[in-house]
mmCIF file of C-alpha atoms and ligand atoms in Angstrom:
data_model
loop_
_atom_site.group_PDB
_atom_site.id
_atom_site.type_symbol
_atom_site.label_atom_id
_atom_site.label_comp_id
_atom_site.label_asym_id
_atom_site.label_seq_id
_atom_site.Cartn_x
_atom_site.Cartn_y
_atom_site.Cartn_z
ATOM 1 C CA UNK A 7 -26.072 -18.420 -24.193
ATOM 2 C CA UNK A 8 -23.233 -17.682 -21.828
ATOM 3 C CA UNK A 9 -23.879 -15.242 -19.567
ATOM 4 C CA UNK A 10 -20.341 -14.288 -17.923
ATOM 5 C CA UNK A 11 -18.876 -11.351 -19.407
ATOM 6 C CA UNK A 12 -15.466 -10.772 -18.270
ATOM 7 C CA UNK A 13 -14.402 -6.876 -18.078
ATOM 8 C CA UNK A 14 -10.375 -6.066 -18.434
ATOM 9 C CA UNK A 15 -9.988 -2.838 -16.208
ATOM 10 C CA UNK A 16 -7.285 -0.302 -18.297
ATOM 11 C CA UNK A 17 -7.232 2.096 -15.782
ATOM 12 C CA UNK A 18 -3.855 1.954 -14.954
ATOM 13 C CA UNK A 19 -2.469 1.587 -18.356
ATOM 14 C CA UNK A 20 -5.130 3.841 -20.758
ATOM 15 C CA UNK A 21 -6.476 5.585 -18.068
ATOM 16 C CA UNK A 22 -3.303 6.920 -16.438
ATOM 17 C CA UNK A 23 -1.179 7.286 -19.663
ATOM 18 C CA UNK A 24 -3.827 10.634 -21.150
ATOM 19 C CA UNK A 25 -3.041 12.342 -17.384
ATOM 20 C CA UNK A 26 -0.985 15.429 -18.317
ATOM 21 C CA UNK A 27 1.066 14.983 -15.120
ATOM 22 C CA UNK A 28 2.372 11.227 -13.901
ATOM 23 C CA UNK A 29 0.762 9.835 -11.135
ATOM 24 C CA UNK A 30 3.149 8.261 -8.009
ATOM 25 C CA UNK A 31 3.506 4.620 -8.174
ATOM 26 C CA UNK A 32 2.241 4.234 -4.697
ATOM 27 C CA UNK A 33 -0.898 5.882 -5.186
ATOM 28 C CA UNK A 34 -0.864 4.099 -8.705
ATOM 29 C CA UNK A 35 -0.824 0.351 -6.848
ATOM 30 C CA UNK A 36 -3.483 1.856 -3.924
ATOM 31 C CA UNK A 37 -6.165 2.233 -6.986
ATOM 32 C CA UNK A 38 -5.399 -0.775 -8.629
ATOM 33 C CA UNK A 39 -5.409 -2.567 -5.222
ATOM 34 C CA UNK A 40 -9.076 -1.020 -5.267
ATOM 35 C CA UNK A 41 -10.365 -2.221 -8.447
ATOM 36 C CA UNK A 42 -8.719 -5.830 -7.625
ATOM 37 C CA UNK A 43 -10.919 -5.920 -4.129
ATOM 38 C CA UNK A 44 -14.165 -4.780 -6.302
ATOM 39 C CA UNK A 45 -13.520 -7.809 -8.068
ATOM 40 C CA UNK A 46 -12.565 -7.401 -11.427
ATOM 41 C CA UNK A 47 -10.029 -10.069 -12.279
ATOM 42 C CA UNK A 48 -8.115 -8.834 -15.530
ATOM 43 C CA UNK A 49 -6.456 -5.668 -15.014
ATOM 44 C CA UNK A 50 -4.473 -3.976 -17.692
ATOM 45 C CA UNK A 51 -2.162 -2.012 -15.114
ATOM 46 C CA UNK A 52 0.623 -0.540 -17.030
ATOM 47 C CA UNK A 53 2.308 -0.444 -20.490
ATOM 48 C CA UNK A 54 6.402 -0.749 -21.473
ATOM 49 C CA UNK A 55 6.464 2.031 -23.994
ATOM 50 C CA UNK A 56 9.429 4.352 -24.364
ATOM 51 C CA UNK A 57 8.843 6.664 -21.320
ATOM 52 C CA UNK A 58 9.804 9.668 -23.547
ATOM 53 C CA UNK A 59 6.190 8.370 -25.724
ATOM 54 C CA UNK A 60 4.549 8.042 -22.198
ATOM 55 C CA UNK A 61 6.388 9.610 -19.581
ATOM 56 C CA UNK A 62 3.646 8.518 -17.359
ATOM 57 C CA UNK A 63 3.709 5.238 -17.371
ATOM 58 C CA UNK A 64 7.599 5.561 -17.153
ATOM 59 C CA UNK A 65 7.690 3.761 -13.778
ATOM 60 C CA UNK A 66 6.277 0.210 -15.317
ATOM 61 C CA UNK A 67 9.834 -1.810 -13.841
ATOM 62 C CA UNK A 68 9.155 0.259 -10.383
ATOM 63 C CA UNK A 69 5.043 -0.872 -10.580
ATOM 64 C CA UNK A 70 5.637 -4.360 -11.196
ATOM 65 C CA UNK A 71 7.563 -4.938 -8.291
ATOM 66 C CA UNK A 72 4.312 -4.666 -5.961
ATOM 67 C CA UNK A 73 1.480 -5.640 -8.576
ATOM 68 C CA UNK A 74 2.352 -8.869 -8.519
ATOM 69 C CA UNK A 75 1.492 -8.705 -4.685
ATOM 70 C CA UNK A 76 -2.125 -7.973 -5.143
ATOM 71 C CA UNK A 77 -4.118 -10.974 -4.967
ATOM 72 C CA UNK A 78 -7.339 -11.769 -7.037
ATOM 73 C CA UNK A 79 -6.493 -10.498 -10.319
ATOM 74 C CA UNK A 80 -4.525 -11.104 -13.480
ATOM 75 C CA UNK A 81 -2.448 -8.424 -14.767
ATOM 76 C CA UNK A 82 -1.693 -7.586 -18.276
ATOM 77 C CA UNK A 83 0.671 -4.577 -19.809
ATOM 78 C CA UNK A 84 0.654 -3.424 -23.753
ATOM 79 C CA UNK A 85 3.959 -3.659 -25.418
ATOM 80 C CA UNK A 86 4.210 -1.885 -28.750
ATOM 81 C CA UNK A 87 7.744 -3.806 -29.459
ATOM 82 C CA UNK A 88 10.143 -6.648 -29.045
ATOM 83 C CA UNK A 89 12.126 -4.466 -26.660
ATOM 84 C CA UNK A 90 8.700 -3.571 -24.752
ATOM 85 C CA UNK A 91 7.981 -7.455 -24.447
ATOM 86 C CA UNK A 92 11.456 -7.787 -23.181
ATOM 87 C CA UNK A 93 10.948 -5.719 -20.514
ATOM 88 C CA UNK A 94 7.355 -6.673 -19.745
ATOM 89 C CA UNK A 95 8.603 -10.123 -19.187
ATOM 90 C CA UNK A 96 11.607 -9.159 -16.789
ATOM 91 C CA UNK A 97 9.120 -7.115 -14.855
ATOM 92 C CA UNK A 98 6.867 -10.269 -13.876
ATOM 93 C CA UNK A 99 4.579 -10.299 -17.119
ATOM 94 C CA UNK A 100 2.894 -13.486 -18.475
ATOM 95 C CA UNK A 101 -0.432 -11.777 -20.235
ATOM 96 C CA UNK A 102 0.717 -8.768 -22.817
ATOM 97 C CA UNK A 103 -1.267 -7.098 -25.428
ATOM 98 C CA UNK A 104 0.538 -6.115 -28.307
ATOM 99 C CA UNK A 105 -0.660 -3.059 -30.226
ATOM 100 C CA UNK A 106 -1.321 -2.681 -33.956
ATOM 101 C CA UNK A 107 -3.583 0.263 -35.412
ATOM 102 C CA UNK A 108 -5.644 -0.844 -38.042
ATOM 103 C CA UNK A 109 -4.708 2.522 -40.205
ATOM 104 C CA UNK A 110 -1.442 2.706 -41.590
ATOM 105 C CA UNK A 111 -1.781 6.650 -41.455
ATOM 106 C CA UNK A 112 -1.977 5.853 -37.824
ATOM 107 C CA UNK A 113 0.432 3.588 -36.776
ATOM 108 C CA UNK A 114 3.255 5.425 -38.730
ATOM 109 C CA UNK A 115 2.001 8.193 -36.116
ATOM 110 C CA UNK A 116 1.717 6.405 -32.942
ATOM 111 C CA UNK A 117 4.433 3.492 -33.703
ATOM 112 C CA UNK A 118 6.491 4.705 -36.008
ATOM 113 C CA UNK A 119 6.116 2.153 -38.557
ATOM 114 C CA UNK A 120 3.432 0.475 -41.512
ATOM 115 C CA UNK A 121 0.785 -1.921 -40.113
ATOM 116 C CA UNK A 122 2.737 -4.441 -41.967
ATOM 117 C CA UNK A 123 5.935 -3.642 -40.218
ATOM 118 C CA UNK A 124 3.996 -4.133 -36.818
ATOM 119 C CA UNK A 125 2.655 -7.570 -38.047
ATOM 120 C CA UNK A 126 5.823 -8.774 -38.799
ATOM 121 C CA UNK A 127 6.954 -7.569 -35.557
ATOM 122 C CA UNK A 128 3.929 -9.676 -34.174
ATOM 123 C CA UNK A 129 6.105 -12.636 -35.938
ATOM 124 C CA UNK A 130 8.791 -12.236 -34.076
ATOM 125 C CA UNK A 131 7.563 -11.343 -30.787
ATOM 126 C CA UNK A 132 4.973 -14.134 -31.164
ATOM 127 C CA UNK A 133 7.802 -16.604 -31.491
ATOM 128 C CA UNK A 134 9.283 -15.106 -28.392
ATOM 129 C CA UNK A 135 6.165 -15.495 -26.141
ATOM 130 C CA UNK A 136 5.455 -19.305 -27.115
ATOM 131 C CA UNK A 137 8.684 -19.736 -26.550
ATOM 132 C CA UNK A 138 8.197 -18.150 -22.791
ATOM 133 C CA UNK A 139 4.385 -19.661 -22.643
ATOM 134 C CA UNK A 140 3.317 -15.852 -22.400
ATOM 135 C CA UNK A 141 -0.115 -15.199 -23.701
ATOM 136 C CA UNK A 142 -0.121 -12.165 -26.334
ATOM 137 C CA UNK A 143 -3.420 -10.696 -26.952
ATOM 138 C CA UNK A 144 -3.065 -8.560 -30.195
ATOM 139 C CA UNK A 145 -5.275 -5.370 -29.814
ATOM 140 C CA UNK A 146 -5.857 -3.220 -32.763
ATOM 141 C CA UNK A 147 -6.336 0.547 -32.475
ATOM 142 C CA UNK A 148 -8.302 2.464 -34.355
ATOM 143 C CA UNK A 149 -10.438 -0.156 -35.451
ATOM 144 C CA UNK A 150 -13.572 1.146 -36.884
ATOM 145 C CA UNK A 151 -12.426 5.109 -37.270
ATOM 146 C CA UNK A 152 -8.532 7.093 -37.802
ATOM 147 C CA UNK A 153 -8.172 11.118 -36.894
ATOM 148 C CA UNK A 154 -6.397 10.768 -40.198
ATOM 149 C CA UNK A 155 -7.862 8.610 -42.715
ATOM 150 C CA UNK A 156 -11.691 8.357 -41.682
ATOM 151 C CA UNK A 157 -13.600 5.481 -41.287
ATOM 152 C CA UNK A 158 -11.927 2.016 -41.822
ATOM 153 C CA UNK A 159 -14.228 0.161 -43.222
ATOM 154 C CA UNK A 160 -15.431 -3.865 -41.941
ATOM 155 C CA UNK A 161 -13.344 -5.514 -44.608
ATOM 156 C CA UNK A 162 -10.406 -3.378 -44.118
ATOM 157 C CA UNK A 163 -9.997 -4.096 -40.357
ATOM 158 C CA UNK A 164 -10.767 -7.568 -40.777
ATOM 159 C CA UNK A 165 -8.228 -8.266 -43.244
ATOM 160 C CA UNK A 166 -5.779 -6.469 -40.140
ATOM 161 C CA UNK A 167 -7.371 -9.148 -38.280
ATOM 162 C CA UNK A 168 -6.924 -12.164 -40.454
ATOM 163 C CA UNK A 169 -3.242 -11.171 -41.380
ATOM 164 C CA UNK A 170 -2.514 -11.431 -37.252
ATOM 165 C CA UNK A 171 -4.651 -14.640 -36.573
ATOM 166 C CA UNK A 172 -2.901 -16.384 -39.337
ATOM 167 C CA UNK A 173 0.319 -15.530 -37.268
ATOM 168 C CA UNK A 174 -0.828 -15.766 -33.691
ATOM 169 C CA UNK A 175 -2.992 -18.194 -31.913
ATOM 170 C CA UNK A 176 -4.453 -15.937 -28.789
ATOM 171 C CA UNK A 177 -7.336 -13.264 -28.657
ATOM 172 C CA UNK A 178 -7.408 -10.069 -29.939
ATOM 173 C CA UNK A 179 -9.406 -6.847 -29.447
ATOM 174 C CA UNK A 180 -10.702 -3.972 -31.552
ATOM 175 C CA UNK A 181 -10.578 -0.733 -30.068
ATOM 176 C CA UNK A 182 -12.803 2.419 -30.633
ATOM 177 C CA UNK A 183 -9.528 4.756 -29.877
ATOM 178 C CA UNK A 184 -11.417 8.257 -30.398
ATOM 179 C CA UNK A 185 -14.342 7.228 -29.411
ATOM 180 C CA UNK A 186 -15.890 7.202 -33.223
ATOM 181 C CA UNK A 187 -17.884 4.063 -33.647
ATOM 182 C CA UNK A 188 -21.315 3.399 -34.358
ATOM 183 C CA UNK A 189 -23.147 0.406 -33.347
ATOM 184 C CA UNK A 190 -23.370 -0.490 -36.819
ATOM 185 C CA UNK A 191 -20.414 -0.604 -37.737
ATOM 186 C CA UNK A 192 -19.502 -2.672 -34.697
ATOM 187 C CA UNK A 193 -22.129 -5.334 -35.876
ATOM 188 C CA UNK A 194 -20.695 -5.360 -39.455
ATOM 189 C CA UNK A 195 -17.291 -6.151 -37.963
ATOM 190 C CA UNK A 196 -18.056 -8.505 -35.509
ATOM 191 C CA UNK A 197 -19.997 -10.213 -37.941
ATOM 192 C CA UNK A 198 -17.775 -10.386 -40.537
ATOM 193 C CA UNK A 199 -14.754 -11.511 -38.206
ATOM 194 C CA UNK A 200 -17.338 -14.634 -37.277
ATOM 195 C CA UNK A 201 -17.502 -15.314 -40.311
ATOM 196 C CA UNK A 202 -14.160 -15.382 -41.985
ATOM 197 C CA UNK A 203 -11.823 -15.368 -39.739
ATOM 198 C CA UNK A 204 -13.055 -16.126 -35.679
ATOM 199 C CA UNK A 205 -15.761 -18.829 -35.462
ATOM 200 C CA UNK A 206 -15.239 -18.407 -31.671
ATOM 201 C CA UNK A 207 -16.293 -15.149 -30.330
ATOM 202 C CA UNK A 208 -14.881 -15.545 -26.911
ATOM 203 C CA UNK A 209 -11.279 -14.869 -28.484
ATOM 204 C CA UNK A 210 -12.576 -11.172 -28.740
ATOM 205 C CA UNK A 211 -12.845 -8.402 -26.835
ATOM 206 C CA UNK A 212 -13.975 -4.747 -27.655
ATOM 207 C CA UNK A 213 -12.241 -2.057 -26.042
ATOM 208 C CA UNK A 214 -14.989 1.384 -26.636
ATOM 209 C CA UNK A 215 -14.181 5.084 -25.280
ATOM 210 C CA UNK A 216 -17.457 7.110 -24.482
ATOM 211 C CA UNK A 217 -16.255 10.270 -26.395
ATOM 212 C CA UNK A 218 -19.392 10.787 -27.881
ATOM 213 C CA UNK A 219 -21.731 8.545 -25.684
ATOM 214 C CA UNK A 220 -21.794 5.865 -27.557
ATOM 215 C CA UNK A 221 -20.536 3.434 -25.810
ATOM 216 C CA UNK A 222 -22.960 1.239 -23.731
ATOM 217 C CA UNK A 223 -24.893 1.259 -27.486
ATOM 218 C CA UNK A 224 -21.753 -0.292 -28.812
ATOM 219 C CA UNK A 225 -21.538 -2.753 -25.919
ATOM 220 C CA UNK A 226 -25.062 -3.410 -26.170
ATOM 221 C CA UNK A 227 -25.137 -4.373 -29.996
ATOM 222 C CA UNK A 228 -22.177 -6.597 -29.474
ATOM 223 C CA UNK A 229 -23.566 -8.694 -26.392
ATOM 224 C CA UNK A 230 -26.684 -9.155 -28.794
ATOM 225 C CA UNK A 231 -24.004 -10.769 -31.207
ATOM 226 C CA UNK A 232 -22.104 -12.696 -28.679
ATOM 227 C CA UNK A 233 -18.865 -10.870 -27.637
ATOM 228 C CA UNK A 234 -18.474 -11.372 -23.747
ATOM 229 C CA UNK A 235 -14.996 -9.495 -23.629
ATOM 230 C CA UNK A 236 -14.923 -5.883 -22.829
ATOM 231 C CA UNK A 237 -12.228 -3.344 -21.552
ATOM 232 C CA UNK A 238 -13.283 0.122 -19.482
ATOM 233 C CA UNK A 239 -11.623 2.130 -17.140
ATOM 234 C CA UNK A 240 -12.676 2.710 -13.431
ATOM 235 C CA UNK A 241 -13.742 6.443 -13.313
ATOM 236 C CA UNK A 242 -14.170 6.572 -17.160
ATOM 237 C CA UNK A 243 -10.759 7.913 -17.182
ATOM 238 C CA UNK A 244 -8.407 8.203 -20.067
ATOM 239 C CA UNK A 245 -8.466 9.188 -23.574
ATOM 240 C CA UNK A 246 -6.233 8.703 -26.063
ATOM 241 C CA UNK A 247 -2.849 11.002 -26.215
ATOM 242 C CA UNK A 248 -2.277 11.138 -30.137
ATOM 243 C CA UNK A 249 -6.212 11.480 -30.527
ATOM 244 C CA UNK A 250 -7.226 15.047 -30.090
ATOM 245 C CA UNK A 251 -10.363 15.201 -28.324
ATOM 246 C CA UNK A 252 -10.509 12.065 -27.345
ATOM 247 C CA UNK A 253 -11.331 12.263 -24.028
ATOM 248 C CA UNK A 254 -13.045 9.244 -21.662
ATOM 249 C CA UNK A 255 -12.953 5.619 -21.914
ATOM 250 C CA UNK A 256 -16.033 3.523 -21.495
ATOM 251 C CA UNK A 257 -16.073 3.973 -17.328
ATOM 252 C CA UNK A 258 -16.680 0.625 -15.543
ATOM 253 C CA UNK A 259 -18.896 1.272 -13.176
ATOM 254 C CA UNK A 260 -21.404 2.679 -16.105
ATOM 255 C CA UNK A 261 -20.299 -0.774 -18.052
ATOM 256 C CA UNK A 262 -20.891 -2.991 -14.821
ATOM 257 C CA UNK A 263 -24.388 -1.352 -14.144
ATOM 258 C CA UNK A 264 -25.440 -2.222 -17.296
ATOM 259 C CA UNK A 265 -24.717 -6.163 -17.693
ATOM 260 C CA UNK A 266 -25.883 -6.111 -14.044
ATOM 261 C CA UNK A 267 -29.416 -4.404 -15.112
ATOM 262 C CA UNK A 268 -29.042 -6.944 -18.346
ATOM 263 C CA UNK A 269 -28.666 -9.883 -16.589
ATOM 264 C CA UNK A 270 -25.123 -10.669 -17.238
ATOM 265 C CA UNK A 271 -22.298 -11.979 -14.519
ATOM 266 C CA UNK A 272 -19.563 -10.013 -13.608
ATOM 267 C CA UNK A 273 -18.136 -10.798 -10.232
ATOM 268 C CA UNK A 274 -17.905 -7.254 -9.261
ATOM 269 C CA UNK A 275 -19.233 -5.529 -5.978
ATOM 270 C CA UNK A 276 -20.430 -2.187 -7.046
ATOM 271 C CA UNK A 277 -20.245 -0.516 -3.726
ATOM 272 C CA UNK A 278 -16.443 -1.292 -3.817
ATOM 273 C CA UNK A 279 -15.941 -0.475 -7.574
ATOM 274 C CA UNK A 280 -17.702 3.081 -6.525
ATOM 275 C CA UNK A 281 -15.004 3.329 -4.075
ATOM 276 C CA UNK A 282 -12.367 2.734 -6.549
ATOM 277 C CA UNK A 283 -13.923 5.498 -8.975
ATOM 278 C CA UNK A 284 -14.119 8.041 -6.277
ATOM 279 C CA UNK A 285 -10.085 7.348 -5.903
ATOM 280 C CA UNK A 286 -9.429 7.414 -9.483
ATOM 281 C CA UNK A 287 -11.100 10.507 -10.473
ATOM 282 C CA UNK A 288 -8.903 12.538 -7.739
ATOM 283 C CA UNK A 289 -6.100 11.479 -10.106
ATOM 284 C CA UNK A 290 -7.965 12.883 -13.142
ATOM 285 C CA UNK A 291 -7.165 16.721 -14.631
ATOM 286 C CA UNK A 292 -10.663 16.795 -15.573
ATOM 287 C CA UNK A 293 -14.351 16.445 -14.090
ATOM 288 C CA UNK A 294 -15.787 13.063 -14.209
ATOM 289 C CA UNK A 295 -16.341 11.459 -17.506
ATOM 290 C CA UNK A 296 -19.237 8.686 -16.446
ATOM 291 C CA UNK A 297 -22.668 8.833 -15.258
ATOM 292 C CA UNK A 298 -23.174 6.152 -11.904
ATOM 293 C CA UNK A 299 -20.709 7.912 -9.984
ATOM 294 C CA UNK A 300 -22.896 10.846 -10.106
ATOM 295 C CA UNK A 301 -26.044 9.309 -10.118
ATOM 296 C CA UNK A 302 -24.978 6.894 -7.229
ATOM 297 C CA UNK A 303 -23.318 8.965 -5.129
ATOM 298 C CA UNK A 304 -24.232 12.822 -4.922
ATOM 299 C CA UNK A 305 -21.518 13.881 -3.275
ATOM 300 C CA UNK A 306 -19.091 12.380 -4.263
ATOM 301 C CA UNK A 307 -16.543 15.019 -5.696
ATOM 302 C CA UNK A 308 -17.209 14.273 -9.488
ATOM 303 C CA UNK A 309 -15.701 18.252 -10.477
ATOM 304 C CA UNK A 310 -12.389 19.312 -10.482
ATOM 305 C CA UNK A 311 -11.400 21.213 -7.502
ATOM 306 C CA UNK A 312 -7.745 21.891 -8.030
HETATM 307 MG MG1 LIG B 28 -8.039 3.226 -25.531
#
């Protein structure tokens, strides 16, 4: 069994976008610089949205100008559009992820359209990026739970799934937007997706939020199945914006310690990931949302003292 897992760092993009006030660009690049030297090697670092959606990631053109300067890592941004790809790929872009929820309830909410409007968007903007040899992960919200509609159920979210593999060629990822899933249901999708639609696990990633502390049990249950893709942010910031409540990705120094302790491959230095927490929380409105920062490091400032 292969055992390299490779983590995509969102700090920058679903990290920084829940921060009620916009962090500077400069101090934006100095913690992705961080997380780059602690040697993760995908980093999801911003997101060409309209900046009245996301004022805070409003300075995506302005980012990109220096990202690109950082060596050691790969950089990806989320595009929720054809106009968002356009941009992405002006700015420097060759890896996007392009953003579908897997409720309808909720992507009328957060997109402004049905989830079969968005996958016929996917057409187009597929077309586009093999046209451009851009690689277009397609990474579907709200995959196992919606604020508004409840649980989706396995079926439901893989037939999401199928519809945008039978369009598009690259990976795609499920994410736990509010934080809602159970390892169960994480299994029955994973499964399921094996089995009809993704022979190939290591087209998949799982993208899990730690709202309710769930999520090294969800990470767990899917290395047991396979899946060696997952996405965290450094600090265990971020949330969701149009998820109320839904505070905390799965931090990456909590997900790192555990593959470590598992015996998985990760290429990251933990001393310097630490370091790259202790930045990012000081950019966070509230205390810390993960555990090694504390446990590591005592005194390191995990409250908020502003
Ligand atoms: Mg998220």
């Amino acid at each position: 069994m292969n055992n390299t897992v490779w983590i995509e760092d969102v700090t920058g993009r679903d990290g920084l976008q829940n921060e009620p006030n916009p962090v500077p660009t400069a101090q934006k690049l100095a913690l992705i610089r961080k997380i780059a030297a602690a040697g993760l090697t995908r980093i999801q670092a911003t997101s060409f949205v309209h900046p009245r959606w996301v004022p805070q990631l409003a300075d995506a053109e302005e980012l990109s100008r220096y990202l690109f300067e950082i060596p050691g890592a790969q950089f990806s941004a989320l595009i929720p559009n054809r106009k968002g790809y356009e941009r992405a790929v002006a700015a420097g872009f060759r890896h996007l992820e392009f953003v579908i929820a897997a409720s309808d309830t909720f992507n009328h909410r957060n997109l402004n359209r049905s989830t079969k409007e968005s996958l016929s968007l996917l057409g187009e903007v597929t077309e586009l990026a093999v046209r451009d040899g851009v690689e277009l992960r397609v990474g579907f919200s709200n995959a196992y739970h919606c604020p508004f509609e409840g649980t989706i159920s396995a079926p439901a979210l893989i037939a999401v799934a199928r519809a945008a593999r039978e369009i598009h060629p690259w990976p795609i990822s499920f994410g736990d937007t509010d934080g809602m899933a159970f390892p169960w249901q994480v299994r029955e999708a994973v499964t399921l997706l094996q089995k009809e639609v993704m022979p190939n696990l290591s087209q998949l990633g799982l993208h899990f939020h730690d709202t309710y502390g769930r999520g090294l049990a969800n990470v767990y249950v899917a290395l047991e199945l396979g899946v060696r893709n997952f996405d965290s942010t450094t600090g265990g910031l971020g949330g969701c914006p149009y998820c109320p409540g839904a505070s905390g990705n799965l931090a990456t120094e909590d997900l790192v310690a555990f593959l470590q302790g598992m015996g998985y491959e990760t290429g990251v230095d933990m001393e310097k990931l630490l370091d790259a927490a202790e930045l990012a929380i000081t950019f966070s409105s509230r205390s810390y949302q993960g555990r090694l920062l504390r446990a590591m490091r005592p005194n390191a400032a995990c409250s908020v003292a502003k």
